[in-house]
Every structure is written in structure tokens, then in C-alpha cells.
Amino acid sequence: MAGGEGSRLRPLTSNVPKPMLPVVNRPLMEHIIELLKLHGITDITATVQFLASVIRNYFLDGSDLGVSLSYSTEDVPLGTAGSVLNAKELLSGTFLVISGDALTDLDLTKVVDFHRRKGAAATLVLKRMADPLEFGIVMTSEDGRIERFLEKPTWGQVFTDTINTGIYVLEPEVLDLIPPDQPYDFSSELFPLMLEKGLPLFGYITEEYWTDVGNTEAYLRAQSDALARKVAVHLKGFEYEPGVNVGEDVEIDPTARLIGPAIIGDNTRIGAGARIGPGAVIGANAIIGEDARVIGGVVMDRGFVGPLAQVRGGILGRKATVDRGAIIEEEAVIGDETTVGAGALIKARVKVYSARTVEAGAIVTQSVVQERRARRSLFGSRGVSGLINVGITPQVAVRLGMAYGTVLKRGSVVFTGRDASRAARTIKRAIISGLNGAGVTCHDLELMPLPLTRFIVRSQQASGGISVRTSPGDPGVVEIRLFDSDGADLPEALQRKIERIFFREEYRVVGPSKLGELEFPPHAPEQYVAGLLDVLDLEAIRRASLKVVVDYAFGSACLVGPSIMGRLGIDILSVNAFTDEHRPVLDPDGYRTLLEDLQNHVKKSGSDLGVLLEPGGGGAALVDERGRVIDQERVLMMFLKHEAENGAKTVAIPVSCSTKCEDVARAAGAEVQWTATALTALMARASRPGTGFAGNAEGAIIFPKFLPAPDALMTFAKTLELVAVAGRPLGEIVDALPEVHVVRRDVQTPWNLKGAVMRHVASVAAPGKLVLLDGVKIVEEDRWALVIPAPDDPVTRIWAEATTRAEAETLADRYATVVAEVVAEGAAT
């Protein structure tokens, strides 16, 4: 399989296909061909597409390597399985599929023997990886039969750390299952189909070396591993000094210092006082100047490192030049034929694309034309977030706006809003610039609650929306929430598309007359108020003549709240009903103080209830007539009951919620749909037709008829409706709900151990039902435990429920101990 572009490795792959990238001075594909030959496989077909002529011209018919090599060219991308089907005429009998751009010394003979011994139609080579997110994960039975697949999971979906390496042994009849002349994938389409049909599908788990050379970090690691002999590959040349291999006609000044492991290609010159290694890979016809340093880095063919210049763990492309005294830091990449001027500094992980010039003395902290280092994820559980002017800068915001605008049609309309902070104002303006630059028109709502922005996006049938706010958990962090046309957070597939554009910087370029515009639409609050009132039982609320206390907590909900309250016919005491740019969020102490004040206000005024509206407008804390704060799990249950009794046929809750929630909903006549714990998953379910209510036990309450996202004002208004319709005090309603005993634990877990933790949890789970909707949920007769690796933090989260609090604590502690033991074992090794 040699058709890969290797987009995450650009600019190294701008001029050559990924299989031709050199590792210890030989193309990746050459290492693979030698491995095949070692195991007696000499009849080879290469599927090629991107820059196919580079591969053909290098390998020709394969005779120089002692194999017979033919080529199958894809005119259009056909996917992994489709490209193999395209080569069907060149295949006969049992055949092996292997990537031409990975690095491995796998014992292929053992793999084929395993395949034949099992009588398999297909055998997949599997390997356990510390971080399985970028691969397809596979679950097998004890005899090796494959039971379950999942391509590129999130941490919440990880049920094992065993991944698919993309190496397969197949019987020819498997090709009959692949539809011709269309893209078709092995992992996401063919193998699940075979599983569904009950065909013998097996997994061979290897402990031998295998790595996917998918990004700069992995590429450098592959070079290091090859030099350190962690993978069995052939090194060219002879051993000049211990651990240092040198090619033909190499000139090395006697005063140069060479430290193994290192490799130097043919016809290269090493100047006086230069230091090479450890971990250096220098290609053919390169020049390393006097007193230069190449340590843990790669200098490709015809590269030039000037006197006193340093390559410290970075990569210098073909015919690239680093002039006197310049420095290339760790994982920085200099593209082919690029010149770095004297004294310049290329910071770690910066990428400078091919045929560019860096001026002398420049300090380069951002990539020059095209992508930065590929991060794990641009989006997190709370949108795009980071420290203001550190992780989230105006430059990043512009690029994010351009990436979002690029996925939308030119001329689309996006609504934007923000909280009262200066940081949110600054970042929102930068995002608007990026959207306009991509040809998207912005309707700016300015200072506006997050739910109201969502509602306007939905009601105005806009293409999307953006809200910028200070993070509730850290006032130094800015959160950017991007919405779809329904006002819900963007689905994961669209998030990934935006990420690809963002990191590759492949933005849409529009002419001056096609740039987007900036408008300030009137009457948005009035539209929101009208929409909210339209879904309430206004007559019941007005008849009840309720007395309430509302604390706006200095949030922007105070801009629209009075318009709603005035139409509900309630007696209201408003507190902190003004915005304050210095208090865009509440710290824990501030939140507790306001909540205690609210409790006192309710009791002293004899009010029916009170509400504290979270400054961002998404969540609300409720206080009953006796001044008691209502637990969010009980808030969820009371709304499940109310909405089901008033016509909601289907309700949605996450798998971390109590089973008592399900009992309450079903008793009221509603069917329960379980979702993953992420708020985006809950909103996605709420957006589906027929979902009458959704919510979780963390305060996210969703009324899809109004908006498929949490809204504090709507939660408060629905609480008034609930009390009015029931004709009973809020405290009495809550006290009638069943007791809930759900506890939670957090266990610190390094990122590289999360996959191992989840595999171990699944293997030691007590007898019962295993649910893999989100993490691993073990359901026993009258209790359950849920274990999920947190997506944004090095933490494993555990929920447990039992018939008593003590039993729930014991169950949670049991699985917390299981997780901690895996972490301790991993740390020790």
C-alpha cells in the first residue's frame, strides 16, 4: 500500500510520497520490501497514486532488490480495500497486505502460519499501543477471533489498547465482498461486513516492533529506534566508530567528534570541530561545516549545515541550507530547498515549507506557510479553549474563523456572541475577521448569553454560530463554542474537518468582492423571549402567582431576563442584575457566597423558590421554599417526570446517570435513550426528531422543542411551570422523588496508560452486562460501575451506583483500585 500522501508529515512529503521518506537513509518502502524478501515473499504489487512516478523510478521492476515488483495505479482514491481490489488481476491465492510507509520487523512467516492454522478468511495483525486514539481498535476472544471494531475512537469510546496495524493476510474470496469502482475501506467497511456475515476473522497480536510513521514526532522516533537497533533493519555503510555507520567516500576532519548511534551517507563532508550524534542521521552528499552540531536530528541528502550552526533534534530537508550560527530546535522541520539565514532560530515544532527563505537573525515561532505541529485535538469537551494570549491568541482565533468559514458555503451567515470579558471581546473580533476573510457574513449579537446565541442561530436558520466566553473553571481560559445550524455544538465529524483545515492552513481564498460582511441584527432578544414563552404553560404560571428570587450572578442573562419575568405574572426579587467585565465567571468561593445569599433571600422573603443563573447562561442552581439547594440529579429526575407526563415520549440521559432516572421516566410513560457522557453527545441526541427532553446530572437541562442545548433561563421558567402545574411547593415535589446513591472518583492516569487501563478494566469486570456506549460500564444485578478516560485531562473517571451510599462507595473504590494498580505498574516499568 504505497499511495499515501502523508499530509501530517508535510513539508517532508510535499515533493515525495510518504513511502519514499528515508529512515536511516533508505526509503520506508525499501525496508518493507526487504522484510518481505526475508520471509520468502518476492511477488509484490505496489498500489500507487500520489507522486507515483517517484516510486516507479526508484524501484523500477524490483530486480535490484531481488523481488518482482509490479504497480497498480489509482486514478481516483479508492480507499484501502478499493485499491487492493483495483489490483485484483495481479493477485492469486492467499496474499498479504502491508503498508509501504510503516516501519516493522514483524515475523511475517508466523503471521501466515497463524492464518492458515486458524482457517481464517482474514487475519489482522494487532498490537497494543499506549495511545490508541489515532488507530482502529480491535477486541478479540481468547482464541483470537475478532469480536468488535472501532475506527479512531475518542477516549470515551476506548475499550482496549489493541490496535489494527494495517497488515492483513487475506484469502482471495474476500475480494468478492468489495464493491468495484468506488471508495471502500478495510477497517470501517469490509471487516465489519465480514463480522456481520460470520466469516472467520482473526487477530494476530504481535509484540514485535511496529510503528506508524504518521507525524514528525513518530518519524524522528523511527530514526532513533533504527539507530538503536530496536527494529531490525539494514544499515548502509561500515562501522567507522562504535555505533557510527559511514558510507562510501565520506570525508571526516580529524578534529570532528562522532558519537554513536549515528549514520552518515555517501560522499558527505564533516568539517573541523563538528559534532555528530548521538542520534544523528545524515544523508548523502551533505556538508556539515566547522564547529557545527547535529545531535538527535536528521539532515537529508544534499543538506548544508553551516559553521557553528546546530540541528538539535530537528529535520533538514533535501537541499536545504542552515547558514552560520542558525539553530533548528527539536521537531522543527525545514522543507526542501529552504534557506535559513545566519543566526536565525527556528523554535521547536515549527514547520517551514519548501523553497522558503528565513531572514538572518529571525526568530520563528510559528510555521511559515502551512501547518503547525499536529496537536491531539483542537476541540475539547468545552469547544476550543486555552489560556488567553497563550493557547488562544488573536492569530489562532483568526485561523479558527477561517477554518470554520472554509467548511461553510461562501455567503453563509454565522451569528456571534460573547460574554462581558475583554478577552472574549478581543477573541470574538478576531474570529469575525477570519470568517469574513473566508467569505462568510457575520451577524454580531455582541454581549449575549450563550443560549440566546444558540436560539437565534436556530430560529434565523443561519449556517452556524459562535459564542466566546471565559471558562467557568478558570478565568484565564477562553472557551470558543461553535454551533451547527440547529444551535447545537458541532458534530465530531465536522470538528475534525475544521481541525484538518486549521492545521494544514488550507483555507478558502476569496476575492475582494466576495469577502463576508459584518452586520448587527436588531430585535434578537425579543425573538428569544417570544420563542421561550411560546413553549410554556403561561396560564398555569400566571394563575399560581409565584414569588421568586433570581440571582443573575453578573451574567448577560440580565439583559433579557426582566422581559421574560414581566410576562409571567410573578413577584420577583432580582439580585446582581448587571454585567461586570471583571467578573465574567464565578470562582468556587464566589459561587458558594452567592448561593448562600440566595438561600437566605428565599427564606427571609418567604419566596416559593430561588434560582442562581450561571453567568454564561447555560446552567442554573435551584433553591426550594425552605432554602435548600436542590441536587442536580433530583433536578433531572423532576424534569424527566414532568416532561414525560406532559407528552415527551422519548427522553435522553447519559450512561453516568442513576437507573432511578430511567425508572422515573418509564413510570411516567417515556422511553429512555442512553447517550455518551459528553455534552455534545447529549445535544446531538436532543437534536433528533422525537426527543422530548434531555439532561444530565451536572446541570445541563435541555428542552429540545425550544433549543437542543442547555439554557438557564429556560430551566428556571420550566421550574415555574412544573411547580404551577403540580400545585405543590418545589420542596415537596423533590422530596417525593426516589433516593439516589451515585458516587464518583477521579484517578490520575498518564495519557500513555489510558488504553491499558481500559483493557484491564474490561478484563477484570465482575460478571454482568458490559456496556461499551461510553467507556466501560459494568452492570450487575442491583448496581453498576462506569469507567471512562477523561478526554481533556490525564484522569480516569469512575461512577458507581448501588442500593446504599456505602455500597456505592465500596464499588467505586474497587474500580478506582483497579485503575490505580495499572497506573502504578505502568509507572514502575
Short mmCIF file of N, CA, C and O in Angstrom, two decimals, residues 220 310-315 327-333 345-350:
data_model
loop_
_atom_site.label_atom_id
_atom_site.label_comp_id
_atom_site.label_asym_id
_atom_site.label_seq_id
_atom_site.Cartn_x
_atom_site.Cartn_y
_atom_site.Cartn_z
N LEU A 220 10.86 10.96 13.72
CA LEU A 220 12.13 11.06 14.45
C LEU A 220 12.34 9.85 15.35
O LEU A 220 13.46 9.35 15.50
N GLN A 310 23.44 24.65 14.27
CA GLN A 310 23.05 23.49 15.07
C GLN A 310 21.71 22.94 14.58
O GLN A 310 20.77 23.70 14.35
N VAL A 311 21.66 21.63 14.46
CA VAL A 311 20.40 20.91 14.24
C VAL A 311 20.20 20.04 15.48
O VAL A 311 20.86 19.01 15.63
N ARG A 312 19.33 20.48 16.38
CA ARG A 312 19.15 19.83 17.67
C ARG A 312 17.81 19.10 17.71
O ARG A 312 16.82 19.62 18.20
N GLY A 313 17.77 17.91 17.15
CA GLY A 313 16.54 17.13 17.16
C GLY A 313 15.54 17.57 16.12
O GLY A 313 14.38 17.13 16.14
N GLY A 314 15.94 18.41 15.17
CA GLY A 314 15.06 18.83 14.09
C GLY A 314 15.37 18.09 12.81
O GLY A 314 16.20 17.18 12.77
N ILE A 315 14.70 18.49 11.72
CA ILE A 315 14.85 17.82 10.43
C ILE A 315 15.15 18.86 9.36
O ILE A 315 14.42 19.85 9.22
N ILE A 327 20.01 27.96 14.35
CA ILE A 327 19.67 26.83 15.22
C ILE A 327 18.30 26.28 14.83
O ILE A 327 17.34 27.05 14.69
N ILE A 328 18.24 24.97 14.68
CA ILE A 328 16.98 24.27 14.42
C ILE A 328 16.67 23.44 15.65
O ILE A 328 17.41 22.50 15.97
N GLU A 329 15.58 23.75 16.35
CA GLU A 329 15.26 23.08 17.60
C GLU A 329 14.49 21.78 17.37
O GLU A 329 14.15 21.42 16.24
N GLU A 330 14.14 21.13 18.49
CA GLU A 330 13.52 19.80 18.46
C GLU A 330 12.22 19.78 17.66
O GLU A 330 11.36 20.64 17.82
N GLU A 331 12.10 18.79 16.79
CA GLU A 331 10.93 18.51 15.98
C GLU A 331 10.58 19.63 15.00
O GLU A 331 9.52 19.62 14.39
N ALA A 332 11.45 20.62 14.87
CA ALA A 332 11.26 21.62 13.82
C ALA A 332 11.60 20.98 12.48
O ALA A 332 12.47 20.11 12.39
N VAL A 333 10.91 21.40 11.43
CA VAL A 333 11.10 20.82 10.10
C VAL A 333 11.37 21.94 9.10
O VAL A 333 10.60 22.90 9.00
N LEU A 345 16.74 31.52 14.45
CA LEU A 345 16.33 30.49 15.40
C LEU A 345 14.97 29.96 14.98
O LEU A 345 13.99 30.72 14.94
N ILE A 346 14.90 28.68 14.69
CA ILE A 346 13.64 28.02 14.36
C ILE A 346 13.21 27.26 15.61
O ILE A 346 13.84 26.27 15.99
N LYS A 347 12.15 27.73 16.25
CA LYS A 347 11.73 27.16 17.53
C LYS A 347 11.18 25.75 17.34
O LYS A 347 10.84 25.31 16.24
N ALA A 348 11.09 25.04 18.47
CA ALA A 348 10.66 23.65 18.45
C ALA A 348 9.30 23.50 17.78
O ALA A 348 8.39 24.30 17.99
N ARG A 349 9.20 22.47 16.94
CA ARG A 349 7.96 22.04 16.29
C ARG A 349 7.43 23.01 15.24
O ARG A 349 6.32 22.84 14.75
N VAL A 350 8.19 24.01 14.89
CA VAL A 350 7.82 24.90 13.79
C VAL A 350 8.13 24.23 12.47
O VAL A 350 9.11 23.50 12.34
#
